[in-house]
Amino acid sequence: MTFSRRPLLILPAVALLAAAGCSSSDATAEVTVPSPSAKEAAACAALDKLLPDTVAGQKRHDPTPDSPLTARWGDGDAAIVLRCGVPRPDEVADPKYPGVEVEGVTWTVQARAEGPRFITQYREPYVELLTGTRYEHDASVLQPFGAPVAKALPKTLDVP
C-alpha cells in the first residue's frame, strides 16, 4: 500500500478525453532535450516506444531536435509535450504541493500561465508533461500515459 502526504484525485480509467483539432502552427517547435544518465536514457527510450499515437484527440508529431527523450501531440493551447529524464524537481518533496493519481501513476501538478505542468512521482527517471491552457482543469489528459509509464519506468520510493 502506498501512502502520500499529498491530496490526490483519483480519475477512473473510463474518463472521457476531450477531442480537439490540430494546428500545424508550431509543429516544429523546439523542445529542450533532457540529459539523463545512460540508464535513465535507456528507460526513456523504452517509454518512447510505448507512447500513444494520439492523446486527447491530438496526433503525435515530435518536436525538434528528434529524440526518444521528447514527444509532442497537438499545438498551441492543445499542445502536450513530454520530456523524459528531467532532473528531480523540488516540488515532489513538498507535501503541500498538489498531486493527482491517474491509471496508477502519481503526478505532481504545477499551475503555469501556459497550461499545467505534470511531473511523475515515485518513478525514475522523472517524466514531465507540459500541457497547453486547454488542459488547465483537465487531468484526464494524463490517462493515456498511465500504462506506458507504469510499464517502462520502475516505481521507486521517492518520499523525503
Backbone as a ProteinNet text record, in pm:
[ID]
protein_1_A
[PRIMARY]
MTFSRRPLLILPAVALLAAAGCSSSDATAEVTVPSPSAKEAAACAALDKLLPDTVAGQKRHDPTPDSPLTARWGDGDAAIVLRCGVPRPDEVADPKYPGVEVEGVTWTVQARAEGPRFITQYREPYVELLTGTRYEHDASVLQPFGAPVAKALPKTLDVP
[TERTIARY]
85.5	0	89.6	57.5	135.9	61.8	132.4	73.6	140.3	64.3	117	64	147.2	103.1	33.3	27.9	-35.9	-183.2	-269.7	-407.2	-408.9	-473.9	-476.9	-618.6	-627	-752.9	-741.5	-827.3	-822.6	-922	-871.4	-957.1	-982.9	-1105.7	-1135	-1076.8	-1053.8	-994.1	-1085.7	-1212.2	-1305.7	-1328.5	-1242.3	-1258.2	-1255.8	-1344.7	-1351.3	-1250.6	-1185.2	-1089.4	-1158.7	-1129.7	-1188.5	-1117.7	-1195.5	-1137	-1110.6	-997.3	-960	-897.1	-909.5	-848.4	-699.1	-631.1	-485.3	-441.3	-351.1	-295.3	-148.5	-93.9	47.6	130.1	76.1	143.3	278.3	291.3	420.7	463.7	432.6	460.4	608.6	694.4	837.8	901.7	821	873.1	983.8	1084.3	1196.1	1163.1	1213.2	1196.5	1335.2	1367.9	1496.9	1500.5	1600.2	1614.7	1688.1	1630.9	1697.9	1830.7	1912.1	2041.9	2050.5	1970.9	1973.3	2095.2	2113.7	2219.6	2188.2	2285.6	2265.6	2153.3	2147.5	2042.3	1904.6	1893.3	1765.7	1729.2	1826.9	1801.3	1747.1	1799.3	1750.1	1604.6	1571	1433.2	1341.9	1390.7	1312.3	1290.4	1391.8	1377.8	1272.6	1269.8	1166.8	1028.7	1017.4	890	846.2	939.9	908.4	839.8	882	824	681.5	642.2	509.2	410	457.7	370.9	263.2	145.8	34.5	55.2	-10.7	-7	-96.4	-199.5	-296	-323.7	-329.7	-364.2	-466.6	-578.4	-684.5	-721.7	-724.5	-760.5	-648	-530.7	-415.3	-319.5	-278.6	-184.7	-41.7	37.3	177.3	257.1	333.9	430.9	544.3	652.5	760.6	829.9	880.3	949.1	1090.6	1155.1	1296	1375.3	1493.8	1554.8	1487.6	1496.3	1437	1511.3	1437.6	1499.3	1396.8	1440.4	1348.5	1317.1	1377.4	1351.5	1239.9	1192.3	1086.5	978.7	857.6	745.2	647.4	563.8	468.3	340.5	230	98.4	32.9	-33.4	-106.8	-17.6	-82.3	-13.8	-91.6	-28.8	-95.7	-153.8	-280.2	-341.6	-371.4	-358.2	-380.1	-248.5	-136.8	-7	12.7	72.2	109.7	253.5	347	488.9	540.8	598.6	657	808.9	871	1017.5	1049.3	1129.3	1165.6	1311.2	1338.8	1474.4	1505.7	1401.1	1423.4	1479.1	1553.2	1604.1	1490	1517.8	1416.7	1375.4	1249.8	1202.5	1185.6	1212.7	1194.9	1050.7	956.2	813.9	775	841.4	798.9	825.8	909.1	938.5	845.3	765.8	677.9	543.1	511	385.5	261.4	278.2	163.9	137.3	227.9	209.6	100.9	9.8	-98.7	-48.1	-118.4	-86.5	-213.4	-196.1	-308.1	-259.5	-344.6	-311.4	-403.9	-346	-422.9	-365.7	-448.6	-407.6	-286.5	-281.3	-174.8	-45.1	-41.6	77.7	45.1	131.4	111.4	192.7	129.8	191.2	180.4	283.5	277.2	220.4	136.8	73.4	122.5	172.2	217.6	139.2	72.2	-1.8	97.9	74.6	155.7	60.3	98.4	15.7	-4.1	95.3	89.4	7.5	-32.9	-103.7	-30.6	-93.7	-36.3	92.8	174.6	295.2	273.8	285.7	271.1	406.8	446.3	573.6	547.6	598	576.7	642.1	580.7	634.6	656.5	746.7	770.4	823.1	875.4	931	1055.1	1149.9	1270.6	1292.3	1329	1351.9	1220.5	1233.8	1116.6	1067	935.8	871.7	795.1	809.8	740.1	645.7	522.5	426.1	390.2	418.3	378.3	256.7	148.3	25.4	-19.5	-94.8	-147.3	-264.4	-309.4	-416.7	-547.5	-565.6	-687.6	-704.2	-594.4	-597.3	-578.3	-604.4	-584	-657.7	-776.1	-855.7	-893.3	-803.5	-836.7	-719.5	-714.6	-607.4	-631.3	-746.2	-770.8	-671.9	-603.4	-501.5	-389.1	-377.8	-275	-309.7	-435.9	-481.9	-402.7	-378	-306.7	-160.7	-107.9	32.4	47.7	-62.9	-55.6	9.9	-44.2	10	153.4	185.8	324.3	424.8	391	481.9	497.5	387.1	392.8	474.6	464.4	536.4	685.6	720.2	859.8	944.2	881	958.6	930.1	1032.9	1012.4	960.7	875.3	826.2	932.6	960.3	1060.4	997.5	1061.1	1014.8	1079.2	1000.9	1052.1	990.2	985.7	925.1	1036.1	1046.4	1153.1	1143.3
-117.5	0	123.2	219.3	341.3	455.5	529.9	644.8	770.5	873.7	1001.6	1109.8	1207.4	1319.5	1424.6	1405.6	1499.2	1462.1	1562	1529	1474.9	1362.5	1300.5	1297.3	1310.9	1297.9	1171.4	1076.1	951.6	964	950	956.9	815.9	781.8	647.3	622.4	496.8	457.3	490.8	511.8	539	688.5	771	915.9	950.2	1035.9	1073.5	1182.5	1169.8	1270.4	1365.1	1491.3	1590	1585.1	1574.5	1576.1	1720.6	1741.5	1877.2	1876.6	1987	1999.6	2016.2	1998.5	2006.5	2113.1	2195.8	2300.3	2272.7	2310.4	2285.8	2411.2	2510.4	2638.6	2628	2542.1	2527.8	2382.2	2309.7	2167	2135.4	2227.9	2201.8	2274.7	2315.2	2387.5	2307.4	2378.5	2312.9	2287	2175.9	2136.6	2101.4	2150.3	2118.8	1971.7	1901.5	1758.3	1742.8	1665.8	1642.6	1568	1565.5	1496.4	1395.2	1288.3	1189.8	1097.8	1014.8	913.7	812	730.8	629.6	533.2	492	401	466.1	592.9	663.5	685.8	717.6	737.3	608.8	494.7	366.2	344	378.5	366.6	461	581.3	677.5	627.2	564	508.8	397.9	316.9	213	276.6	383.8	455.2	511.7	570.4	631.4	532.5	407.1	304.2	268.2	299.2	264.7	381.2	499.5	617.6	609.7	665.1	658.7	749.8	713.4	795.2	917.8	906.3	1014.6	1033.9	1158.8	1193	1306.1	1287.4	1389	1437.9	1346.7	1382.9	1447.1	1461.5	1525.4	1417.9	1430.6	1334.5	1368	1262.6	1280	1335.2	1436.6	1493	1547.5	1474	1503.8	1635.3	1698	1826.8	1808.5	1920.3	1916.2	1960.5	1909.1	1801.5	1667.8	1576.3	1444	1367.8	1315.8	1244.8	1150.7	1031.9	944.1	995.5	1108.3	1168.5	1272	1303.4	1403.2	1353.6	1401	1368.8	1485.1	1494.9	1606.1	1562.6	1614.8	1596.7	1733.4	1768.3	1893.8	2016.5	2131.9	2260.6	2366.4	2479.6	2594.8	2561	2598	2574.7	2426.7	2342.8	2199.3	2120.4	2188.7	2120.8	2033.4	1916.8	1825.3	1784.5	1822.1	1793.5	1707.8	1594.1	1504.4	1514.3	1522.7	1516.5	1411.4	1313.8	1205.8	1221.8	1201.5	1214.3	1351.7	1425.8	1559.3	1544.8	1645.6	1639.7	1634.1	1580.3	1571.3	1711.9	1746.7	1879.3	1891	2008.2	2032.1	2009	2034.8	2024.3	1885.5	1780.2	1646.4	1619.2	1699.2	1681.4	1762.3	1851.1	1937.5	1869.2	1829.2	1758.7	1844.4	1975.7	2063	2085	2037.4	2054.6	1959.3	2005.7	1918.1	1800.7	1690.5	1571.4	1508.9	1425.5	1355.8	1215.8	1116.1	980.3	940.3	898.7	858.8	727.6	626.8	496.6	439.9	459.6	403	482	595.7	680.2	809.7	848.3	969.5	1082.7	1198.9	1316	1435.2	1517.5	1647.7	1743.5	1836.5	1931.9	2072.2	2140.4	2278.6	2366.6	2467.6	2561.5	2655	2679.6	2773.8	2853.4	2972.6	3053.7	2983.7	2906.9	2838.9	2711.1	2666.8	2540.5	2458.1	2355.3	2279.4	2205.4	2185.8	2103.9	1986.2	1865.6	1744	1674	1623.8	1554.6	1425.6	1314.9	1187.9	1186.8	1110.6	1088.2	938.4	902.1	762.9	676.8	738.6	664.8	735	657.6	714.9	649.1	723.8	867.2	944.4	1073.6	1160.4	1197.4	1202.5	1242	1370.4	1464.2	1592.6	1602.6	1643.2	1673.5	1820.2	1894.3	2034.2	2038.7	2093.8	2096.6	2239.9	2257.6	2389	2427	2549.7	2601.7	2524.6	2454.8	2375.8	2272.6	2229.6	2125.8	2182.7	2312	2379.7	2312.7	2260.6	2196	2053.8	1986.7	1856.2	1759.5	1687.1	1589	1461.5	1449.7	1329	1316.6	1425.2	1419.2	1323	1292.6	1201.1	1054.1	1023.6	884.7	800	846.1	760.3	733.8	806.3	787.8	688.1	651.3	562.9	429.9	353.6	220.9	227.5	317.6	322.7	358.3	456.6	496.4	381.5	319.7	210	92.9	65.2	-48.5	-19.1	100.7	131.7	183.7	246.6	311.3	247.1	200	132.5	227.6	173.2	251.9	249.7	366.9	378.9	444.7	435.3	505.9	643	744.2	879.2	975	935.5	1017.7	1065.2	1199.1	1250.7	1199.6
0	0	0	-84.2	-94.4	-26.7	56	122.2	69.7	52.5	7.7	99.9	125.5	208.4	123.4	-4	-95	-113.6	-129.8	-164.4	-307	-326.8	-458.8	-512.8	-642.2	-713.5	-795.7	-773.7	-848.3	-964	-1084.9	-1202.7	-1252.9	-1284.7	-1331.5	-1470.1	-1497.4	-1625.4	-1741.8	-1714.8	-1823.1	-1843.8	-1789.6	-1807.1	-1954.9	-1994.2	-2134.6	-2165.2	-2279.3	-2322.6	-2419.6	-2405.9	-2494.8	-2629.5	-2735.4	-2869.2	-2908.2	-2974.6	-3012.5	-3150	-3220.4	-3351.8	-3341.1	-3452.9	-3454	-3551.7	-3509.5	-3593.6	-3613.9	-3726.2	-3750.8	-3728.5	-3661.8	-3646.5	-3577.4	-3478.2	-3412.5	-3409.6	-3518.2	-3527.3	-3517.2	-3553.6	-3546.1	-3428.2	-3331.5	-3216	-3148.8	-3103.7	-3036.8	-2891.2	-2842.1	-2703.7	-2650.9	-2533	-2472.9	-2434.6	-2484.9	-2456.3	-2323.2	-2229.8	-2102	-2121	-2016.4	-2019.2	-1905.2	-1911	-1802.4	-1812.9	-1710.3	-1713.6	-1823.8	-1858.1	-1962.8	-1925.2	-1797.7	-1751.5	-1766.5	-1727.2	-1739.2	-1886	-1969.9	-2113.1	-2175.6	-2133.8	-2185.3	-2143	-2019.5	-1972.1	-2050.1	-2078.4	-2157.5	-2299.7	-2357.8	-2493.2	-2493.7	-2387.7	-2376.5	-2364	-2286.9	-2273.6	-2408.6	-2482.1	-2611.1	-2705	-2702	-2789.7	-2750.4	-2627.3	-2576.8	-2582.5	-2613.8	-2610.8	-2718.6	-2690.4	-2785.4	-2907.2	-3015.9	-3137.8	-3124.8	-3040.5	-3022.7	-2874.2	-2830.9	-2693.2	-2698.6	-2633	-2627.3	-2767.1	-2862	-2998.9	-3077.9	-3017.9	-3083.3	-3133.6	-3260.3	-3317.7	-3277.7	-3264.9	-3227.4	-3345.6	-3318	-3412.8	-3328.1	-3324.9	-3231.7	-3262.5	-3157	-3170.9	-3225.1	-3250.5	-3286.5	-3164.7	-3145.7	-3223.8	-3193.1	-3288.9	-3274.4	-3164.8	-3067.1	-2955	-2892.3	-2847.1	-2775.3	-2634.3	-2596.9	-2465.8	-2469.6	-2589.7	-2603.8	-2700.3	-2679.5	-2767.7	-2761.6	-2863.7	-2869.3	-2940.6	-2889.5	-2950.3	-2952.8	-3061	-3069.3	-3073.5	-3083.3	-3092.4	-3016	-2997.7	-2936.1	-2800.8	-2776.8	-2646.5	-2622.1	-2725.8	-2711.5	-2713.6	-2699	-2701.8	-2578.4	-2600.3	-2493.3	-2525.1	-2440.6	-2464	-2350.1	-2384.8	-2286.1	-2292.8	-2175.2	-2164.3	-2059.3	-2095.5	-2004.1	-1963.4	-1833.7	-1784.2	-1730.7	-1692.9	-1636.7	-1495.1	-1446.8	-1309.6	-1208.5	-1091.5	-984.5	-943.7	-965.6	-927.3	-775.6	-722.4	-579.3	-535.5	-624.8	-590.9	-542.2	-589.7	-549.1	-401.9	-338.7	-196.6	-106.5	-163.6	-84.5	-63.2	60.6	85.8	62.2	50.5	27	-121.3	-205.6	-349.3	-396.7	-483.5	-526.8	-609.9	-598	-674.9	-729.2	-828.7	-889.8	-926.5	-907.8	-948.3	-1061	-1172	-1289.2	-1341.4	-1353.3	-1406	-1331.7	-1200.1	-1119.5	-1116.8	-1183.4	-1185.4	-1112.3	-1019.1	-941.3	-1003.9	-1016	-1077.9	-983.2	-977.4	-912.6	-1016	-971.4	-1062.9	-1030	-1131.5	-1114.9	-1211.2	-1159.3	-1243.8	-1312.4	-1441.3	-1519	-1607.2	-1646.7	-1735.4	-1869.5	-1914.3	-2044.2	-2039.6	-1920.8	-1901.9	-1797.5	-1743.9	-1634.2	-1671	-1568.8	-1578.2	-1483.4	-1535.7	-1457.1	-1451.7	-1333.9	-1317.1	-1240.1	-1292.4	-1223.9	-1086.8	-997.7	-863.9	-847.4	-757.3	-720	-834.4	-940.9	-1054.6	-1104.4	-1150.6	-1210.3	-1344.6	-1443.8	-1443.2	-1434.7	-1405.8	-1396.4	-1535.1	-1548.4	-1673.3	-1647.3	-1738.7	-1730.9	-1849.9	-1823.3	-1929	-1916.9	-2021.8	-2029	-2119.6	-2069.5	-2147.9	-2171.3	-2278	-2310.9	-2222.3	-2234.7	-2150	-2165.2	-2275.3	-2294.5	-2182.6	-2122.3	-2019.2	-1878.8	-1862.9	-1735.5	-1620.2	-1645.7	-1540.9	-1580.8	-1654.1	-1709.2	-1696.2	-1586.8	-1566.1	-1645.4	-1713.9	-1792.9	-1908.6	-1943.1	-2046.6	-2005.9	-1877.6	-1827.6	-1850.6	-1872.5	-1880	-1980.6	-2103.8	-2199	-2162.4	-2065.6	-2026	-1911.1	-1844.9	-1728.8	-1758.4	-1852.8	-1882.6	-1935.5	-2030.8	-2077.9	-1968	-1883.6	-1776.1	-1676.8	-1638	-1541.3	-1594.6	-1723.7	-1782.2	-1800.3	-1844.6	-1880.1	-1765	-1666.1	-1560.2	-1425.5	-1358.1	-1230.1	-1122.8	-1039.4	-926.3	-817.6	-762.1	-656.6	-535.2	-423.9	-305	-307.7	-335.7	-356.3	-255.7	-132.8	-29.2	63.2	87.4	173.4	316.2
[MASK]
++++++++++++++++++++++++++++++++++++++++++++++++++++++++++++++++++++++++++++++++++++++++++++++++++++++++++++++++++++++++++++++++++++++++++++++++++++++++++++++++

